[in-house]
Coordinates of C-alpha atoms and ligand atoms in Angstrom, one line a residue:
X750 CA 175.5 28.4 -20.6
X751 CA 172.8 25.7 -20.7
X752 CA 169.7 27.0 -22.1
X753 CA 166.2 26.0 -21.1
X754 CA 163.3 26.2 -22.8
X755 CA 160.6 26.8 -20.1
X756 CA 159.5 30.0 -19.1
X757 CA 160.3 29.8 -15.4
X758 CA 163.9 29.8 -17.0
X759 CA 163.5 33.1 -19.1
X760 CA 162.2 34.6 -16.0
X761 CA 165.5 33.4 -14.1
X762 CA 167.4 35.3 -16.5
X763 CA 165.6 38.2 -16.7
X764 CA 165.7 38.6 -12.5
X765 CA 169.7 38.1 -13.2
X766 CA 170.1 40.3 -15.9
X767 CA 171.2 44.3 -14.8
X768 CA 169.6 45.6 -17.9
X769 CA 166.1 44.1 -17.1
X770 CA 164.8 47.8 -15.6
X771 CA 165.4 49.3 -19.1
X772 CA 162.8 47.4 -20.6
X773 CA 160.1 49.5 -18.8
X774 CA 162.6 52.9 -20.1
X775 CA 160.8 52.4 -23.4
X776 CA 157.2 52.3 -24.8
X777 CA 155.5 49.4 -26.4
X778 CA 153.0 49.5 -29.1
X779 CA 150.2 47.7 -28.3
X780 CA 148.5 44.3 -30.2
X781 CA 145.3 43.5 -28.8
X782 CA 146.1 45.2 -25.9
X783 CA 148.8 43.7 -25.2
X784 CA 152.4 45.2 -25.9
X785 CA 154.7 43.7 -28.8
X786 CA 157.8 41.6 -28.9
X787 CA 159.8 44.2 -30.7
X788 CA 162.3 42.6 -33.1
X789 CA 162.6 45.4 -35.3
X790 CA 165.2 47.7 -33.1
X791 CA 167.4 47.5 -36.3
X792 CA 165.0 49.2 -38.5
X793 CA 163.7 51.5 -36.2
X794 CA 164.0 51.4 -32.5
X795 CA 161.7 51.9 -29.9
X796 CA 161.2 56.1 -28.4
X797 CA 161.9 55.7 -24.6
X798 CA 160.1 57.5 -22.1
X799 CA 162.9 60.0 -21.6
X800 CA 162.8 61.6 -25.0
X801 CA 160.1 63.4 -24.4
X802 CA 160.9 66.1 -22.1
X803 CA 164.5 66.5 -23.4
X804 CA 162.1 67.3 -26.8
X805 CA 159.9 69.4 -24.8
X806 CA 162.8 71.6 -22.9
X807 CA 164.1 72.5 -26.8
X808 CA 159.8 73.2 -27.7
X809 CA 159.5 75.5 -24.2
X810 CA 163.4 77.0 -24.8
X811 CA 161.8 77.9 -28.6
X812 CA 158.7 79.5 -26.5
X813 CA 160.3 82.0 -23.9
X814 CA 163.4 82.6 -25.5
X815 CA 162.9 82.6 -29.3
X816 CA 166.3 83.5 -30.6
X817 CA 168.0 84.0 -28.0
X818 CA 167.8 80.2 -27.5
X819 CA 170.9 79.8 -29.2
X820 CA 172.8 81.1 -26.4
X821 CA 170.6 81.5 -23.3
X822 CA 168.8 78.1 -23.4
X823 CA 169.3 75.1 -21.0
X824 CA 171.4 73.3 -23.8
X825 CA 171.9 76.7 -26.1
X826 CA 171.6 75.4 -29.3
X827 CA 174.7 77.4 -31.1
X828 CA 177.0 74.4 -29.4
X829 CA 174.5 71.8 -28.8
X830 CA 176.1 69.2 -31.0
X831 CA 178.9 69.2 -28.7
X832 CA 177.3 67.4 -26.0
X833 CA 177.9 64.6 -28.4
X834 CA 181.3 64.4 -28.7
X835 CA 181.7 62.7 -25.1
X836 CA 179.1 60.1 -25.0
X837 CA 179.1 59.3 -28.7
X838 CA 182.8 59.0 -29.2
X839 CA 182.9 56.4 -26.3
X840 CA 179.9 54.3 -28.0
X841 CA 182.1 54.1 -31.1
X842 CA 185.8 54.2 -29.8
X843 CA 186.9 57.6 -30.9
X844 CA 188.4 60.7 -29.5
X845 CA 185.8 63.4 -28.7
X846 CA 187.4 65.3 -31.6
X847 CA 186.6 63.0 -33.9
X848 CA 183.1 62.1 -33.9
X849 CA 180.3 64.8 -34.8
X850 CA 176.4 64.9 -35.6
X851 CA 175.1 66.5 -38.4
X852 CA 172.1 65.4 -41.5
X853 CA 171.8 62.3 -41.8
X854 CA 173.5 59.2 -42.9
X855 CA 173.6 59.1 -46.9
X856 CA 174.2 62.6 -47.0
X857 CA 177.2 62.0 -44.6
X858 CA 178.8 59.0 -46.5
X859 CA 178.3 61.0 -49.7
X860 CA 180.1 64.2 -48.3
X861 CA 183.0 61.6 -46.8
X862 CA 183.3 60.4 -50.2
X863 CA 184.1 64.3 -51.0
X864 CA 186.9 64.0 -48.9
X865 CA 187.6 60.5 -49.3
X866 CA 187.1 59.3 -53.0
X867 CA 189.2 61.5 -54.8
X868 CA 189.6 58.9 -57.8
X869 CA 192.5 59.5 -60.8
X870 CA 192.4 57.7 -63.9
X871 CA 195.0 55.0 -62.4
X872 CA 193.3 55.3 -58.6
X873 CA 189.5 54.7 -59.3
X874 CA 187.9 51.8 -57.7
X875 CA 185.8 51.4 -54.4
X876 CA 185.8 48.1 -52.6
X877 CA 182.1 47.3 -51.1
X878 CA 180.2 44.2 -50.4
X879 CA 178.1 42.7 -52.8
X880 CA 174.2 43.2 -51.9
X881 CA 175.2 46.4 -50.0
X882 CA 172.1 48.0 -49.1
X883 CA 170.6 49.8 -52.1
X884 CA 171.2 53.6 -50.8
X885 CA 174.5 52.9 -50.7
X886 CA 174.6 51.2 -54.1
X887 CA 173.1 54.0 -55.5
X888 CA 175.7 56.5 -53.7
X889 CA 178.6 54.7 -55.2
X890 CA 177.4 54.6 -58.8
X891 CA 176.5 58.4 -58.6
X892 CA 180.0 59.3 -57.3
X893 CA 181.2 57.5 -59.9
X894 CA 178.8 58.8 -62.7
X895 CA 180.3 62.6 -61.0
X896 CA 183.6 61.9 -61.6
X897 CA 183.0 60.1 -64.9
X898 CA 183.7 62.9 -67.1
X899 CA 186.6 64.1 -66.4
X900 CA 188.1 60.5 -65.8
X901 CA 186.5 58.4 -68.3
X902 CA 185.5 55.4 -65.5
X903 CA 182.3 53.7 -65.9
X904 CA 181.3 52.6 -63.0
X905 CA 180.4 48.5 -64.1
X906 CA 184.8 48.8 -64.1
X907 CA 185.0 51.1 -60.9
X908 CA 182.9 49.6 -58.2
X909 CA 184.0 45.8 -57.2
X910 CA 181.8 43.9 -55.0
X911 CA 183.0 41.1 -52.9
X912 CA 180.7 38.3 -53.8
X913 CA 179.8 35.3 -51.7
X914 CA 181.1 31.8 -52.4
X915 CA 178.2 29.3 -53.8
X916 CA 176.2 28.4 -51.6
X917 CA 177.4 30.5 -48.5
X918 CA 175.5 32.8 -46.8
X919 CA 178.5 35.1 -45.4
X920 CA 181.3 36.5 -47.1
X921 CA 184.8 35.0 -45.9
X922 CA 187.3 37.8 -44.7
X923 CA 190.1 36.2 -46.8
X924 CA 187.5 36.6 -50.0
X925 CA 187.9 40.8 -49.2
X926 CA 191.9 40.6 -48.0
X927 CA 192.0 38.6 -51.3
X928 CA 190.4 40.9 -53.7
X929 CA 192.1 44.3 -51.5
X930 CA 195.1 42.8 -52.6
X931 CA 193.9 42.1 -56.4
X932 CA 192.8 45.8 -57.3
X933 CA 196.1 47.0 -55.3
X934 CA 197.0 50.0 -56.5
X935 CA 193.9 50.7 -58.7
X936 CA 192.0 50.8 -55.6
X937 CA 191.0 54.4 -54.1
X938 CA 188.3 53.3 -51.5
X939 CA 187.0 50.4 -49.3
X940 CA 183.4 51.3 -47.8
X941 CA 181.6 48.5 -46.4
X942 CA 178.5 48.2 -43.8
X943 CA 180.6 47.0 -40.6
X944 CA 177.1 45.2 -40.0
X945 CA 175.8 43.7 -43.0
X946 CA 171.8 44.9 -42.9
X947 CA 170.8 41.2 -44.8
X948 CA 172.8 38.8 -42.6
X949 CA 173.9 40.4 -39.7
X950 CA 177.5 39.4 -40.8
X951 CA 179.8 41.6 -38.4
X952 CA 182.7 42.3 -40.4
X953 CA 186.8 42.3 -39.0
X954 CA 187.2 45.9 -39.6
X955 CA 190.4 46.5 -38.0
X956 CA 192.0 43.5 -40.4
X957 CA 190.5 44.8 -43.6
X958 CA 191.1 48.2 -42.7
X959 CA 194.9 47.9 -42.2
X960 CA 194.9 45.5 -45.7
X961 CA 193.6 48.7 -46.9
X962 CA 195.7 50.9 -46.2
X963 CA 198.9 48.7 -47.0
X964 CA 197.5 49.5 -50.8
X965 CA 197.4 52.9 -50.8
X966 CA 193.3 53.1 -50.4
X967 CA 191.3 54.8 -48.0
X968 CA 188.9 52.4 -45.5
X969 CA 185.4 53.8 -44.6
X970 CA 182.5 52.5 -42.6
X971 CA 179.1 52.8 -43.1
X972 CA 177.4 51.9 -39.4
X973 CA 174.1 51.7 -40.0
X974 CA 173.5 48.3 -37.9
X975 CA 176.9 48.3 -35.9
X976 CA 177.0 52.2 -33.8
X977 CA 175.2 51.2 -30.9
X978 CA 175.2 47.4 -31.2
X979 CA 178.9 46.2 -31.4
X980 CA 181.9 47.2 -30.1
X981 CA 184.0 49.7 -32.3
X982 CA 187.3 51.0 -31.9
X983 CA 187.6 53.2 -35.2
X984 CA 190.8 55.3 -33.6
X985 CA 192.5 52.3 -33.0
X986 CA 191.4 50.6 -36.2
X987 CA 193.0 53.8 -38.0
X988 CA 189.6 53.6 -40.0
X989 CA 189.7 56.8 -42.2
X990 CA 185.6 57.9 -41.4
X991 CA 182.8 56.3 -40.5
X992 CA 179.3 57.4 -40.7
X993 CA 175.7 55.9 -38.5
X994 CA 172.1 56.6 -38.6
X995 CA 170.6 57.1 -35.2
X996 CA 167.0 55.7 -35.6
X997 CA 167.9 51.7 -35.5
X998 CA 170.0 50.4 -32.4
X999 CA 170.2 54.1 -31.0
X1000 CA 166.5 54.9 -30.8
X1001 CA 166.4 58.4 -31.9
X1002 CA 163.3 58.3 -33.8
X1003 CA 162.6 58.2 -37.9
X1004 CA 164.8 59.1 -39.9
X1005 CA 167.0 61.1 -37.8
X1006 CA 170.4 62.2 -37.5
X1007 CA 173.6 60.4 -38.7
X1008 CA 176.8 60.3 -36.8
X1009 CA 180.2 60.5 -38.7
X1010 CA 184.0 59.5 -37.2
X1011 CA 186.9 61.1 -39.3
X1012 CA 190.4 60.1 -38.0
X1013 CA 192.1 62.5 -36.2
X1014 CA 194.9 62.2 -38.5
X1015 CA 192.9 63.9 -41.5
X1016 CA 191.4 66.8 -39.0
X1017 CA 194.9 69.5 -40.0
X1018 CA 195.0 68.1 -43.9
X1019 CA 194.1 70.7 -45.8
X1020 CA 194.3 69.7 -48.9
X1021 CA 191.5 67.1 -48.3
X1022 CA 188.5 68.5 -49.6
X1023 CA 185.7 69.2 -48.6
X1024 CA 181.9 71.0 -49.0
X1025 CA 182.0 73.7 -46.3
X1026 CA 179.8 75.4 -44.2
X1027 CA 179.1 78.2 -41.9
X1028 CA 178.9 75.8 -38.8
X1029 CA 182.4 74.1 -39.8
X1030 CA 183.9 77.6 -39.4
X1031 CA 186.7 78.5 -36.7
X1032 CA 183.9 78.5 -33.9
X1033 CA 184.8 81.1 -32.0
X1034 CA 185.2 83.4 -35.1
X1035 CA 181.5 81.9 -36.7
X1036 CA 179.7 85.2 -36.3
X1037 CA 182.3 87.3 -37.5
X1038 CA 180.9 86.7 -41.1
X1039 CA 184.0 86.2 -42.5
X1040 CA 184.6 85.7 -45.8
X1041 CA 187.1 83.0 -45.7
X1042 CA 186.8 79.1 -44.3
X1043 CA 188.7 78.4 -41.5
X1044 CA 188.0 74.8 -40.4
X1045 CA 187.5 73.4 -36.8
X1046 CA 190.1 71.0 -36.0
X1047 CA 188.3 68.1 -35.9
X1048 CA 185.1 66.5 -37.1
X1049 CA 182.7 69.5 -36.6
X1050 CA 185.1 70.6 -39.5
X1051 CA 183.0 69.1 -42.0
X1052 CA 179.6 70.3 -40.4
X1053 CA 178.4 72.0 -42.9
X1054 CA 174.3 73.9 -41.9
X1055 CA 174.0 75.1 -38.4
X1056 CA 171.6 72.0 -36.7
X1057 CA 168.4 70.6 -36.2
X1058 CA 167.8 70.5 -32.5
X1059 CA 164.4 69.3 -32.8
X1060 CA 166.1 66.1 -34.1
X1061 CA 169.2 66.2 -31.9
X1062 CA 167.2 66.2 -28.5
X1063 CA 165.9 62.5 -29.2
X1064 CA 169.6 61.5 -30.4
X1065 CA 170.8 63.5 -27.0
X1066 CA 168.8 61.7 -24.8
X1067 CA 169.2 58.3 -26.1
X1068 CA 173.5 59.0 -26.4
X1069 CA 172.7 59.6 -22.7
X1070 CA 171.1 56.4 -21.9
X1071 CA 173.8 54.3 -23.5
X1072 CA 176.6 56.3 -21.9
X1073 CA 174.7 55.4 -18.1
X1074 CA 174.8 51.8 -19.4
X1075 CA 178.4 51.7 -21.3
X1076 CA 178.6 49.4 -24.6
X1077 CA 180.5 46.4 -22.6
X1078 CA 177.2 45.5 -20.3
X1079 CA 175.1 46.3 -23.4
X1080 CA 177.5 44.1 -25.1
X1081 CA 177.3 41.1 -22.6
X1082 CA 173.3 41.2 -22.6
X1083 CA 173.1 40.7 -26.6
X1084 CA 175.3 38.0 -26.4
X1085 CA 173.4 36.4 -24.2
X1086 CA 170.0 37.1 -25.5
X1087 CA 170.9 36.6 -29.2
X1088 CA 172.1 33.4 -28.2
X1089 CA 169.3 32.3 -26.1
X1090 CA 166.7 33.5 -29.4
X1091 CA 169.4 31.2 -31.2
X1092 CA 168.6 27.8 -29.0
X1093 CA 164.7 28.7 -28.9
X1094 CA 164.8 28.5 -32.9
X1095 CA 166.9 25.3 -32.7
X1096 CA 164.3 23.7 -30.3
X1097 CA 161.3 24.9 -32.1
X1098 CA 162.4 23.9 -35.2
X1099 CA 163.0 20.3 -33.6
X1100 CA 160.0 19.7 -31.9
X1101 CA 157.7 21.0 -35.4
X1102 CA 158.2 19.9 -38.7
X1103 CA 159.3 22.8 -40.1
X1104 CA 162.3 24.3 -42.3
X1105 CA 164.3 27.1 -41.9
X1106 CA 167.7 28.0 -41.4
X1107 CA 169.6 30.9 -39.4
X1108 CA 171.7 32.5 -42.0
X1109 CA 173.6 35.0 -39.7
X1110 CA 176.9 33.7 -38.9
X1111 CA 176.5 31.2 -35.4
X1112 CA 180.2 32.3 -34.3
X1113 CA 179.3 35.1 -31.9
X1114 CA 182.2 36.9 -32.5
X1115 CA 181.0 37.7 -36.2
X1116 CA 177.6 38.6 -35.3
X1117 CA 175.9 41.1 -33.0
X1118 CA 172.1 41.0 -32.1
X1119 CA 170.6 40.2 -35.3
X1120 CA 169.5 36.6 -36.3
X1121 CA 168.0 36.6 -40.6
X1122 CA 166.2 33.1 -40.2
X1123 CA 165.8 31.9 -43.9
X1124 CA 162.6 29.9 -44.3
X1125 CA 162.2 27.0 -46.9
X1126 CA 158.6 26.8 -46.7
X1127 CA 155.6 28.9 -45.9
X1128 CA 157.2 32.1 -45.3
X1129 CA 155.3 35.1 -46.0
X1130 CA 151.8 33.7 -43.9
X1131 CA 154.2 32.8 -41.1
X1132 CA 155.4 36.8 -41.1
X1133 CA 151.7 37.4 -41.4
X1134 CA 150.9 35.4 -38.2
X1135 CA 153.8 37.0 -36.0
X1136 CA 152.7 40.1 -36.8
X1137 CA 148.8 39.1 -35.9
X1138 CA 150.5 38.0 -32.8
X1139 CA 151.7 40.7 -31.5
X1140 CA 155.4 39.8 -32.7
X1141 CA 157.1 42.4 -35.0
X1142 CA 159.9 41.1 -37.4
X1143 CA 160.8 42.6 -40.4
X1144 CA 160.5 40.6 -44.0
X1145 CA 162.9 41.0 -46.9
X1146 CA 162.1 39.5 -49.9
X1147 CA 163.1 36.6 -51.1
X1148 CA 162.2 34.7 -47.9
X1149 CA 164.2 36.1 -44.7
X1150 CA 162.7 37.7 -41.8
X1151 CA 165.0 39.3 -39.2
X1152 CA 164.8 39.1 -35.9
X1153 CA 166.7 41.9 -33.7
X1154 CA 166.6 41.2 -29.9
X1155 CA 168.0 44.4 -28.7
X1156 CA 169.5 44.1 -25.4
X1157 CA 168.1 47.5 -23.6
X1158 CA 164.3 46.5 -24.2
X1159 CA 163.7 42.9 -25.1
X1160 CA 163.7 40.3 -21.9
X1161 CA 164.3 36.8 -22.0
X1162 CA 160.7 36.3 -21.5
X1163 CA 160.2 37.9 -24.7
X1164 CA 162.2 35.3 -26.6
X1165 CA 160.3 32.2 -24.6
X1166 CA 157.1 33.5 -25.0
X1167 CA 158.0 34.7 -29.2
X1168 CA 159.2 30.8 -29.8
X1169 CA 155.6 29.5 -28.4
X1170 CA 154.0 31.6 -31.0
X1171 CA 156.4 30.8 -33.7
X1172 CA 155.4 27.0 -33.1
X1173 CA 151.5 27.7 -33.0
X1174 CA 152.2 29.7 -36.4
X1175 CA 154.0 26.9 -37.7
X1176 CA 151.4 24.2 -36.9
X1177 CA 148.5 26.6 -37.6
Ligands
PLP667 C1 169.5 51.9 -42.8 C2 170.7 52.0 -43.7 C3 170.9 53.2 -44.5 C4 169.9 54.3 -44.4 O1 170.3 55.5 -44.9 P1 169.6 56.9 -44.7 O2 170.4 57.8 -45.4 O3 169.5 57.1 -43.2 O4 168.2 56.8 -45.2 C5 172.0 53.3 -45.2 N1 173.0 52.3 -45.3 C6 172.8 51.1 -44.5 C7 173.8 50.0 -44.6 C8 171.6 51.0 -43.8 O5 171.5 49.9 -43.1

């Protein structure tokens, strides 16, 4: 499509695009009266109006039924979890079996690494990216620091990190087939962000995940910026597990619950372990108090406390939204919106005398709705002056601010009207 930078073009868009009405779905916090351009949905996403009362049905269930909420509620609580499975394993291409909810995402990866990381000393290393956000940094060196006794590994030998070429902003898929290939049979584990948090890189998961496999590893997926944003087919990938948070792209408020995939294949393997739980018990048996573990079938297997529903009711609600939308229009909206913040950084930068440079990859197939615009100059006072604006980006040292146009609340109006005050804040 040609692009226009006018705003009687942004507001031709918007009247075309279907997902327009969702913007007014969600609420704004206010600058000086005015409400924000919100480019921060993948750090935090916006609460929609919605939440609220599926937050205050669990608050008034908790008020006239006390315990016997868990079974006589609207959504009784003893199963609540399981109005997931439908919505949530469509967002991320699973069979209902295979996705559940439970704590929250670096707890998840670290009890997938239970089942999944099982090093010996020939079968020790884990494959990740280099930069990989810091929580999961730390997760790796810690599973490796738990196993080091018994095995000897040190974790400088047991964690390889797929480093960018000089120079490049992205890592090259042959650079992780390459290096798959080159720890071979040493390798026990390849967990990477499907969404790379810095760059926005999206990542060919199905490719690396059957490269893999053909060397005897196990492939995990850590989902922070991809469940909600990109298109995932984890059954079909055969990825092992996967594991999301649900406060960025899936608005579900701070810090709230994590998502986790495991592949149906691993749901009867019992000699995969695992930390268990009352709630991962043979659910129709769970109040028997029995004294031996008899797993669900499936990914509530690995559940482990019985849940938070204070928490799940946001995540509920916002699972619901997505699933009246489906991931392929939300899919075709980012594309077109990330692309259209993509030409109003290219003209602003051309009519000011300014420097900076869009780091995410410009191949829309390896990115989703994040743009990391690296600046040469001024940097920080320029985030200072979006923010004073009324536009919220999000800054990461040493000079990148992110922008995330998130295709259920930000118009194309929003994008016009953020590369007017980007110039001002440039020539200011
Ligand atoms: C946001 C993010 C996390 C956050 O982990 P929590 O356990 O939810 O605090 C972890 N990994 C990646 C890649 C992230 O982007």
């Amino acid at each position: 499509m040609i692009f226009e930078n006018t705003l009687e073009f942004a507001k031709h868009l918007d009247l075309q695009d279907p997902l327009h009405k969702y913007q007014d779905e969600f609420i704004f916090p206010k600058v000086q009266g005015k409400k924000v351009i919100y480019f921060t949905g993948n750090s935090l996403g916006l609460q929609p109006k919605r939440t609220k009362a599926y937050v205050d049905e669990v608050m008034n269930d908790w008020a006239n039924l006390a315990v016997e909420g868990h079974f006589y509620s609207e959504k009784p609580w003893w199963d609540y979890h399981e109005r997931f499975a439908d919505p949530l394993s469509k967002i991320v291409g699973a069979l209902p079996s295979e996705v559940t909810v439970m704590n929250t995402l670096t707890v998840n990866l670290h009890l997938l690494m239970v089942s999944f990381y099982q090093p010996t000393q020939t079968r020790y290393k884990i494959i990740c990216e280099e930069k990989a956000f810091p929580s999961d940094q730390y997760m790796f060196q810690s599973q490796v620091d738990f196993h080091s006794q018994n095995l000897g590994i040190q974790f400088e030998d047991a964690i390889v990190e797929i480093k960018r070429r000089d120079g490049e902003h992205n890592i090259r898929l042959e650079d992780v087939l390459a290096k798959i290939e080159e720890v071979g049979d040493e390798l026990a584990l390849v967990l990477i962000g499907g969404v790379n948090y810095y760059t926005g890189q999206v990542f060919d998961m199905k490719t690396i995940t059957a490269a893999g496999h053909k060397v005897g590893a196990y492939v995990g997926w850590d989902l922070a910026h991809a469940a909600g944003n990109i298109k995932l087919e984890l059954h079909d990938w055969n990825a092992d597990f996967a594991a999301w948070c649900s406060y960025k792209y899936m608005n579900s408020g701070p810090g709230n619950a994590s998502g986790c995939f495991i592949h149906k294949k691993h749901h009867n393997n019992a000699a995969l372990p695992r930390f268990a739980g009352w709630w991962g018990h043979n659910k129709e048996r769970r109040f028997k108090m029995e004294q031996t573990f008899d797993p669900i079938q499936g990914a509530d297997g690995w559940q482990i406390s019985n849940l938070p529903i204070l928490s799940l009711a946001p995540y509920l609600a916002s699972v619901d939204m997505f699933d009246e939308i489906g991931m392929d229009a939300l899919i075709q909206k980012r594309d077109a919106i990330t692309s259209y913040l993509e030409f109003i950084l290219h003209e602003i930068d051309k009519e000011v005398d300014s420097s900076f440079e869009i780091i995410t990859p410009s191949n829309p197939t390896e990115r989703a709705s994040q743009l990391s615009v690296l600046l040469h100059g001024e940097g920080r006072s320029l985030f200072d002056y979006l923010m004073q604006n009324g536009v919220i980006t999000d800054w990461r040292e040493p000079n990148v601010i992110r922008l995330a146009p998130v295709p259920l609340y930000t118009s194309f109006e929003d994008i016009y009207q953020f590369g007017q005050i980007l110039k001002a804040g440039i020539q200011s």
